[in-house]
Short mmCIF file of C-alpha atoms and ligand atoms in Angstrom, two decimals:
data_model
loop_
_atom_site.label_atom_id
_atom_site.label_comp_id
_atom_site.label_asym_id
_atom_site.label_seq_id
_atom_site.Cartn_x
_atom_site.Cartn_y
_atom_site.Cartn_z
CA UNK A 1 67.76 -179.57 93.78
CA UNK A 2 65.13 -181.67 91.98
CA UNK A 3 65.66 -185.81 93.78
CA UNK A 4 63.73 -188.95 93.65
CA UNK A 5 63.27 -191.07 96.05
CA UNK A 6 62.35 -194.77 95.63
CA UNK A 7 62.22 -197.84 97.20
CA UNK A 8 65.38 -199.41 96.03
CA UNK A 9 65.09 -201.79 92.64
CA UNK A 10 66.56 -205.18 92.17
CA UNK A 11 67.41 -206.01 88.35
CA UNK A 12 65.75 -208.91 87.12
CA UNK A 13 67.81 -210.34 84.34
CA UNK A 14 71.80 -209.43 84.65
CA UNK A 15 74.91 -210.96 82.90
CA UNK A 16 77.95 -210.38 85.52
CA UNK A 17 79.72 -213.19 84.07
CA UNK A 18 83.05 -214.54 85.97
CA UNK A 19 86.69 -214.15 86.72
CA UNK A 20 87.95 -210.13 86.17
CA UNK A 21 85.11 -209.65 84.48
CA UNK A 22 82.98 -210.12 87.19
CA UNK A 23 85.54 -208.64 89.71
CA UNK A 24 85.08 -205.37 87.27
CA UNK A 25 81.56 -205.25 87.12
CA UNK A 26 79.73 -206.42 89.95
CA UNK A 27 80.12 -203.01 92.33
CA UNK A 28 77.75 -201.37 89.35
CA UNK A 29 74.94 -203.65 89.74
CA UNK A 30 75.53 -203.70 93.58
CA UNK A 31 75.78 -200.52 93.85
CA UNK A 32 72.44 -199.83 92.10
CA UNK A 33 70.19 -202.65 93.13
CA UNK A 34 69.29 -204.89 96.36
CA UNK A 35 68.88 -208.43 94.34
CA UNK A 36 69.73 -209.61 90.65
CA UNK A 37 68.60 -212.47 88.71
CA UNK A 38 71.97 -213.56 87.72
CA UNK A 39 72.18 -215.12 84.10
CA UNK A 40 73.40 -218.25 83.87
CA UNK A 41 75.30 -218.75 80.54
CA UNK A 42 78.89 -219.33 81.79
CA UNK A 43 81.24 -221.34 80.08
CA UNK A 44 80.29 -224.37 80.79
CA UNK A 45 76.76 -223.21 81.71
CA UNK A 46 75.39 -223.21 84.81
CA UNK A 47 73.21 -226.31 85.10
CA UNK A 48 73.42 -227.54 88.18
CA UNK A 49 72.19 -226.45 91.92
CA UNK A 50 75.81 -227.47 92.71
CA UNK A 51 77.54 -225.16 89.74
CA UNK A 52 74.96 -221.97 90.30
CA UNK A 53 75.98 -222.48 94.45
CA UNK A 54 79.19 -222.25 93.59
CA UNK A 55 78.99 -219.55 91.27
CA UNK A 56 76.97 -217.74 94.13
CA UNK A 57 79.98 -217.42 96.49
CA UNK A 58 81.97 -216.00 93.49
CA UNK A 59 79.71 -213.56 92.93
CA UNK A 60 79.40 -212.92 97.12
CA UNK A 61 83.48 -212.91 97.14
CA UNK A 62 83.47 -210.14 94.77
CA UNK A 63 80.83 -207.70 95.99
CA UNK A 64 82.22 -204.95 97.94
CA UNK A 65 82.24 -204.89 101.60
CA UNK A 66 80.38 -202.05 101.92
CA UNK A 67 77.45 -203.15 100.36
CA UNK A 68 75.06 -206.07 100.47
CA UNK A 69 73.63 -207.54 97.04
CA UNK A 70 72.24 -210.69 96.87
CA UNK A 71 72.15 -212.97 93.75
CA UNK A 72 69.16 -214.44 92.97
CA UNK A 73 70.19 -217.94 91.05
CA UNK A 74 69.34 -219.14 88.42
CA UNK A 75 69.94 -222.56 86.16
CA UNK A 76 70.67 -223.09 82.27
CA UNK A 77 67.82 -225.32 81.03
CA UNK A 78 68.78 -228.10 78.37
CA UNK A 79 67.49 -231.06 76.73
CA UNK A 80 69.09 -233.55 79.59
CA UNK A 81 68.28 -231.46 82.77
CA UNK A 82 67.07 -233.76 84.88
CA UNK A 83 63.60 -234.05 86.31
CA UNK A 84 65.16 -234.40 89.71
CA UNK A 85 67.64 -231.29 89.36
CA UNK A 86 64.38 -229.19 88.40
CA UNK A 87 62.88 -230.37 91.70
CA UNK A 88 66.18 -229.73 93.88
CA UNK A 89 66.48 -225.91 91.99
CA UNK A 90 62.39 -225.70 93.25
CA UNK A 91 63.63 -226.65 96.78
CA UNK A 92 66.70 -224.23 96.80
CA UNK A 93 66.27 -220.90 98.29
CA UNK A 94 69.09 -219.45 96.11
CA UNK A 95 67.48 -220.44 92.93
CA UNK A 96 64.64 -218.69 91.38
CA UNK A 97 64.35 -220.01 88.10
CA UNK A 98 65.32 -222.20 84.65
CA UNK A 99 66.66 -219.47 81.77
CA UNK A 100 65.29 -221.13 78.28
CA UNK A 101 67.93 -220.21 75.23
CA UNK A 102 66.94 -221.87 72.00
CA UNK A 103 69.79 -223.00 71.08
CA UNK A 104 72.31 -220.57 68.83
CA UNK A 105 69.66 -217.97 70.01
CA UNK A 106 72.46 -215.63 71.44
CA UNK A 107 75.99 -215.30 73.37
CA UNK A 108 76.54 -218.99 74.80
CA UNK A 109 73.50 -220.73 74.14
CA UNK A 110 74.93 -223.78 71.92
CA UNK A 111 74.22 -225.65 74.76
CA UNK A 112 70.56 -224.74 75.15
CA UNK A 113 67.06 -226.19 73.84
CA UNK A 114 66.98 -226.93 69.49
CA UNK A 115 63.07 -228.20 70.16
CA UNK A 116 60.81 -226.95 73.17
CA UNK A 117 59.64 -230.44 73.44
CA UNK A 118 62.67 -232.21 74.16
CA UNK A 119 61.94 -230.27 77.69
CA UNK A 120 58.34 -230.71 78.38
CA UNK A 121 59.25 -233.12 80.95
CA UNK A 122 60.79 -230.59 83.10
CA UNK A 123 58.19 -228.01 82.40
CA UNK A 124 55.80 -229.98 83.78
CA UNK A 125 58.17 -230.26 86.76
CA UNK A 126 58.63 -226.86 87.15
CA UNK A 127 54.72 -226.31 86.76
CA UNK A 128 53.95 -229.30 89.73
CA UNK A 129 56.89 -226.99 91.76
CA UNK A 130 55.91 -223.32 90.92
CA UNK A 131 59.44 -222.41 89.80
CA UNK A 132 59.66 -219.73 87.15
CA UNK A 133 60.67 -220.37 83.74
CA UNK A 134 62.69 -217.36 81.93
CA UNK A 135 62.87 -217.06 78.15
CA UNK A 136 65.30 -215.90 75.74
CA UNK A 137 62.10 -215.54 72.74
CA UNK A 138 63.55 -215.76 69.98
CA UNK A 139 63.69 -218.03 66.84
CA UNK A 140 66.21 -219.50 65.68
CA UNK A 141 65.85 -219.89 62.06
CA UNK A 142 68.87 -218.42 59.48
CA UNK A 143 65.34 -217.97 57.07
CA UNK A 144 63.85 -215.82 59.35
CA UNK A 145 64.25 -212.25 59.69
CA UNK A 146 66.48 -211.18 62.27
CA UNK A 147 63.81 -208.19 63.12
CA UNK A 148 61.21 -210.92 63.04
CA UNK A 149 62.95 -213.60 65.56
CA UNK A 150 61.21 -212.34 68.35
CA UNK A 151 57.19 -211.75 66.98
CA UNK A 152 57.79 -215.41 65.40
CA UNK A 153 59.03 -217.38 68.72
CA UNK A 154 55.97 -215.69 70.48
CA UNK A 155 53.40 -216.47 67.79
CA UNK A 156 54.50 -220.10 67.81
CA UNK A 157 56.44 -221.45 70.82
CA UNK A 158 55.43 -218.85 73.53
CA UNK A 159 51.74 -220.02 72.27
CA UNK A 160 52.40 -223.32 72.51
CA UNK A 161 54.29 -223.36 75.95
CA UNK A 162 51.97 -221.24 77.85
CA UNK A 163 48.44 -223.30 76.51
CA UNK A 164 50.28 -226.40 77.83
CA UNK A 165 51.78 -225.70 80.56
CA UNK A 166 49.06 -222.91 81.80
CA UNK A 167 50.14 -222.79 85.87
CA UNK A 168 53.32 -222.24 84.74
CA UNK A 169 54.96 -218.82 85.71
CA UNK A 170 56.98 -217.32 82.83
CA UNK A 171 59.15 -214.67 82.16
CA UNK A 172 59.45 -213.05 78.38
CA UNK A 173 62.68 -211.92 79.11
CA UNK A 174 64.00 -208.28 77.58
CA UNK A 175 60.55 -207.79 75.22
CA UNK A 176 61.57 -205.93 71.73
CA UNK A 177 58.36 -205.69 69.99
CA UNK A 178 54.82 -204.77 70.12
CA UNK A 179 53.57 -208.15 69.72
CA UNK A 180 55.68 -209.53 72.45
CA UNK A 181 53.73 -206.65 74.82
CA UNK A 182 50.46 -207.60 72.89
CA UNK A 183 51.22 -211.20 74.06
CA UNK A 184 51.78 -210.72 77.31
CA UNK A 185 49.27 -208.31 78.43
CA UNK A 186 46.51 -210.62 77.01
CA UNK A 187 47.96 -214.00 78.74
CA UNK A 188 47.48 -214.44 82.45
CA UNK A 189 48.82 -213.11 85.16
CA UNK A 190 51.22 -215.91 85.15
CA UNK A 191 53.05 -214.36 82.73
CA UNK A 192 55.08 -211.50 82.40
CA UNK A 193 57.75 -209.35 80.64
CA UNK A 194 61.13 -207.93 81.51
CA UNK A 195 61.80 -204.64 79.85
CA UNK A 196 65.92 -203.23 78.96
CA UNK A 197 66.64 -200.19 79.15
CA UNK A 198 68.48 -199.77 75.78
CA UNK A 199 65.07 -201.22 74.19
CA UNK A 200 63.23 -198.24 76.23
CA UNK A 201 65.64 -195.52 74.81
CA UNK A 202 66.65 -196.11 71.20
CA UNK A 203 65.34 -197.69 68.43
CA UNK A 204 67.25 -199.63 65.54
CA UNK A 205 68.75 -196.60 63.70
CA UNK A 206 70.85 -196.54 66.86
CA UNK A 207 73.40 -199.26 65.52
CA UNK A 208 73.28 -197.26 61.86
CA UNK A 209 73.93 -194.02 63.38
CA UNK A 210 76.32 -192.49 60.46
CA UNK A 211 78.78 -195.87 60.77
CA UNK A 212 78.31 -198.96 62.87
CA UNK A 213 77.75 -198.77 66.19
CA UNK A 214 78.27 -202.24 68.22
CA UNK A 215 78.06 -200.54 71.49
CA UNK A 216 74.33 -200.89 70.04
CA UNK A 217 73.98 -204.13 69.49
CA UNK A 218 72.15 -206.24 71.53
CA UNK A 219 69.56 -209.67 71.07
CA UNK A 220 66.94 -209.40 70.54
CA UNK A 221 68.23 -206.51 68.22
CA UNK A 222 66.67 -203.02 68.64
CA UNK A 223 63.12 -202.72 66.57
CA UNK A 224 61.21 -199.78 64.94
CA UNK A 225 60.45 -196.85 66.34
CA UNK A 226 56.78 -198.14 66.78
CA UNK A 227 57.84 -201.20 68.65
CA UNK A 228 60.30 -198.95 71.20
CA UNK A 229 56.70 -197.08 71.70
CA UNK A 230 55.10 -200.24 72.45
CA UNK A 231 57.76 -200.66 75.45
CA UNK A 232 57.28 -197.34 76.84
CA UNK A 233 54.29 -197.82 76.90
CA UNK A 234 54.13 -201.02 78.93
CA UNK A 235 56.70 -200.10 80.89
CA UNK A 236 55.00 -196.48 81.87
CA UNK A 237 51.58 -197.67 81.75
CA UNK A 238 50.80 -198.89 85.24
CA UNK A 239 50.27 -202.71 84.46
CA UNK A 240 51.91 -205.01 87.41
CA UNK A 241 53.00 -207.40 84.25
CA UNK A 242 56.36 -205.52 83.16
CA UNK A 243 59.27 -205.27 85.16
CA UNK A 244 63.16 -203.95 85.09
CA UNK A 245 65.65 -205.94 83.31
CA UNK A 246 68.92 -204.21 82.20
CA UNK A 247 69.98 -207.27 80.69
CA UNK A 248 73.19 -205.49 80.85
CA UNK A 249 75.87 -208.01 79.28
CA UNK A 250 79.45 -207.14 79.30
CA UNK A 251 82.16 -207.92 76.43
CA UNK A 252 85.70 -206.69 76.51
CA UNK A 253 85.55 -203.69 74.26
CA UNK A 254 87.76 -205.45 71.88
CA UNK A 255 85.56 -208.42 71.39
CA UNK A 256 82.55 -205.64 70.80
CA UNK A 257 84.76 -203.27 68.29
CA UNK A 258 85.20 -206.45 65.98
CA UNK A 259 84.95 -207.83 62.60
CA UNK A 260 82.30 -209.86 64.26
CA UNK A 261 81.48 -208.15 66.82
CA UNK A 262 79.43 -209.57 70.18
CA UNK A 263 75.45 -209.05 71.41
CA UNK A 264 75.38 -207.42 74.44
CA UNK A 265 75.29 -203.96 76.22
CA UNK A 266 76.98 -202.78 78.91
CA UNK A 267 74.70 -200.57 81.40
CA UNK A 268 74.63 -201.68 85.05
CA UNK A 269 77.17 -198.31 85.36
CA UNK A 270 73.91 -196.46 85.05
CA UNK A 271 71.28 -198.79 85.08
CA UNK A 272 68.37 -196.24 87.29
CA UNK A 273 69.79 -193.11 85.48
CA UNK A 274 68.58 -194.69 82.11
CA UNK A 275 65.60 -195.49 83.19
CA UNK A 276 65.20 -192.27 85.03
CA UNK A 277 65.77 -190.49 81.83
CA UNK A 278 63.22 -192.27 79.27
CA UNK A 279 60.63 -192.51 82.05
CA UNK A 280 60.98 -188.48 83.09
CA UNK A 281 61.16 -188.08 79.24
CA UNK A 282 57.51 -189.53 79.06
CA UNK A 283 56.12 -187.89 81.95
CA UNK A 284 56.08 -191.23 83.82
CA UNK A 285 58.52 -190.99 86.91
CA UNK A 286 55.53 -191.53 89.08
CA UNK A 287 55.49 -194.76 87.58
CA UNK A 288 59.18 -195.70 87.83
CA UNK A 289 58.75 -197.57 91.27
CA UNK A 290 56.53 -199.91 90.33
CA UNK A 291 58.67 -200.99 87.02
CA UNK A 292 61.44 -200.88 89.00
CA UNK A 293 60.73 -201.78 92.84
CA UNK A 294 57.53 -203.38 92.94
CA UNK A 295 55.99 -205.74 90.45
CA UNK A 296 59.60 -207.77 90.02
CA UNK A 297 59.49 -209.02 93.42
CA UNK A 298 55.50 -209.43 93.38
CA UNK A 299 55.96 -211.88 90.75
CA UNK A 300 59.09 -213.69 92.20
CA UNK A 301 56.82 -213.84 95.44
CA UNK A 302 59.79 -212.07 97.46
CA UNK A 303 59.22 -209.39 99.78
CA UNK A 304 59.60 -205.64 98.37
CA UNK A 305 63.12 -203.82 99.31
CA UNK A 306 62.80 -202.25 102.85
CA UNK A 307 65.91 -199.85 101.61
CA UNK A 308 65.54 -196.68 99.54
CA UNK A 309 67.40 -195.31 97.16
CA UNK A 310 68.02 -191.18 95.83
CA UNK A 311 68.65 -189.84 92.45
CA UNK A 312 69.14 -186.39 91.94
CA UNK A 313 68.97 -184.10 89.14
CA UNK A 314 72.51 -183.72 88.35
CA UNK A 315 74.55 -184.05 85.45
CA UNK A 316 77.73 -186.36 84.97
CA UNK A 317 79.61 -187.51 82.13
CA UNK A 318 80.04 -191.50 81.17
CA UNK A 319 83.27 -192.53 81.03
CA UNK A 320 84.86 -193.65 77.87
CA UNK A 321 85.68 -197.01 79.13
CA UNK A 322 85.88 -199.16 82.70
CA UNK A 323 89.41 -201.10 83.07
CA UNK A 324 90.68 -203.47 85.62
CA UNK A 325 93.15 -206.31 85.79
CA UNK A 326 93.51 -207.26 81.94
CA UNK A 327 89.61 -205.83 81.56
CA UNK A 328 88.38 -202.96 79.75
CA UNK A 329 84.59 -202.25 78.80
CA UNK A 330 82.67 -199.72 77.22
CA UNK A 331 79.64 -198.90 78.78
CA UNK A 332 76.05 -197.92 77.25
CA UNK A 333 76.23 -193.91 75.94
CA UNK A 334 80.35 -193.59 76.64
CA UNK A 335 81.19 -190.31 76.59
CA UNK A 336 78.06 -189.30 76.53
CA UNK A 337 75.92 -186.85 79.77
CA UNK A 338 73.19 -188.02 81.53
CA UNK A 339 71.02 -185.61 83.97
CA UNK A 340 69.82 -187.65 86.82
CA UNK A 341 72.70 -189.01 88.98
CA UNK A 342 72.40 -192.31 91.40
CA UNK A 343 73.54 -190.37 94.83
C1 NCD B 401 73.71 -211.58 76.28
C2 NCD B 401 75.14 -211.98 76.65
O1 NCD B 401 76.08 -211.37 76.16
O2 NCD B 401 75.30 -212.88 77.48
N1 NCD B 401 73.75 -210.74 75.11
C3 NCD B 401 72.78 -209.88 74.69
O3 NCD B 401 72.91 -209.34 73.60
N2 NCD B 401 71.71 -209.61 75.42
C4 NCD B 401 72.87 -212.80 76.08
C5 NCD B 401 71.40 -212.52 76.00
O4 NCD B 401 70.77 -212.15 77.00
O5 NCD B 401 70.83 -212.65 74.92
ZN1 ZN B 402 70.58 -211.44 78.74
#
């Protein structure tokens, strides 16, 4: 039987949220990775090194016994994080980084940042300190595009941020377009992308597939065909600079199946397998490791997974739905087969 064999990943963006829904989810991303930069938009959002402790043991409470995960922490920045809080995340070990939503940008970021420069203060902080910042890149402008959210944040505010702040280590998080991986291939090696797995695999007809499909819908939204190229191509091509993010968010299927229907896709139930498949389908499994194992923890400046992990070639069906308490979730491809298999 055809395997692979890998050192084992660690997901470097992940929404596990709290409560059931956390208690439903978090075996998945457990199961699948070693570490996980854990999102922090809660409600409230996680602002504090006090709140994102907390939230820590929740997430520690509700791992199963049989395996060991560890969250990597991170905080909400806003306008009024403190100068001092930035300096007390820089000294935790449990807390890796800031996560930057422009405010409105996507699921709970009202409280986030309306004008990059109401938080230059702390950027310079977190510059002094060497603590990553993580983006959410995308405008938020009702004029703009929705398709063109993304190529307009980096053309104007990733511009700006990076020439002022230039020690600064930052995170594009889940990249959509080709300019994005234009962007960050030409800036230094400071800064770097995250790449989703549902950006690697379909491209925007996905969510127009013969009727609405919200199981599709994510932000950034999916892109053109040519801009799903441009990921596969930065995520098979070698360069240290991209990493794995599944960026997988879960809703309650009847808050996704909706009039108004929420951003966010479910796939920590087969996080590896997804990326197995698009990077087999481009002849690039030889490169999978290094997207997956290496280059995340090479920029956190954590040590590499001793662990490995096996996926075999062997098909299994996705189930329809994942329930628990008063939860139920549809994953990424329900119902649908994949052919490598997490063993
Ligand atoms: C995320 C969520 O639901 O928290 N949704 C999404 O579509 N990706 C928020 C985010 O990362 O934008
Ligand atoms: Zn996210």
């Amino acid at each position: 039987m055809k395997t692979l064999t890998l050192t084992k990943p660690d997901d470097w963006h992940v929404h596990v949220r709290n409560g059931a829904l956390l208690r439903t989810v978090i075996a998945h991303t457990a199961k699948q990775f070693a570490r996980a930069i854990i999102m922090p938009n809660l409600k409230p959002p996680v602002t504090t090194v006090a709140q994102a402790l907390a939230y820590r043991e929740e997430i520690l409470s509700a791992v199963p016994a049989e395996t060991s995960f560890e969250p990597l922490m991170t905080l909400y920045m806003t306008a009024s994080t403190s100068v001092e809080e930035v300096k007390s995340a820089a000294d935790s070990p449990y807390i890796h980084a800031f996560k930057l939503y422009p405010a409105g940008a996507t699921t709970n970021s009202d409280a986030g940042v309306s004008d990059v420069k109401q938080i230059y203060r702390q950027l310079e902080t977190m510059e002094k300190f060497d603590i990553p910042l993580l983006i959410h890149g995308e405008v938020v402008d009702e004029r703009c595009d929705i398709f063109d959210r993304e190529k307009q944040f980096v053309s104007t505010h990733l511009e700006a941020i990076t020439r002022d702040f230039p020690g600064l280590r930052v995170v594009l998080e889940h990249v959509t377009t080709a300019e994005a991986v234009y962007f960050v291939e030409s800036a230094g090696p400071n800064v770097a992308a995250t790449i989703t797995p549902q950006h690697l695999l379909f491209n925007r007809n996905a969510i127009l597939a013969g009727g609405i499909r919200p199981h599709f819908y994510c932000l950034p939204i999916l892109k053109r065909e040519e801009h799903r190229l441009a990921l596969v191509r930065a995520a098979t091509g070698g360069s240290q600079k991209f990493f794995l993010c599944t960026d997988s968010a879960p809703h309650l299927t009847a808050l996704k199946e909706n009039a108004c229907g929420c951003a966010g896709c479910y796939s920590a139930h087969a996080a590896l397998e997804l990326y197995a498949k698009v990077f087999e389908e481009n002849g690039a499994l030889d490169k999978l490791e290094n997207f997956a194992s290496f280059n995340g923890p090479d920029f956190y400046r954590l040590p590499r997974n001793s662990e490995v992990v096996t996926l075999i070639k062997s098909p299994w069906n996705i189930p329809d739905f994942y329930a628990n308490e008063d939860v139920r979730i549809t994953p990424l491809l329900a119902g649908e087969t994949l052919s490598w298999k997490l063993q």
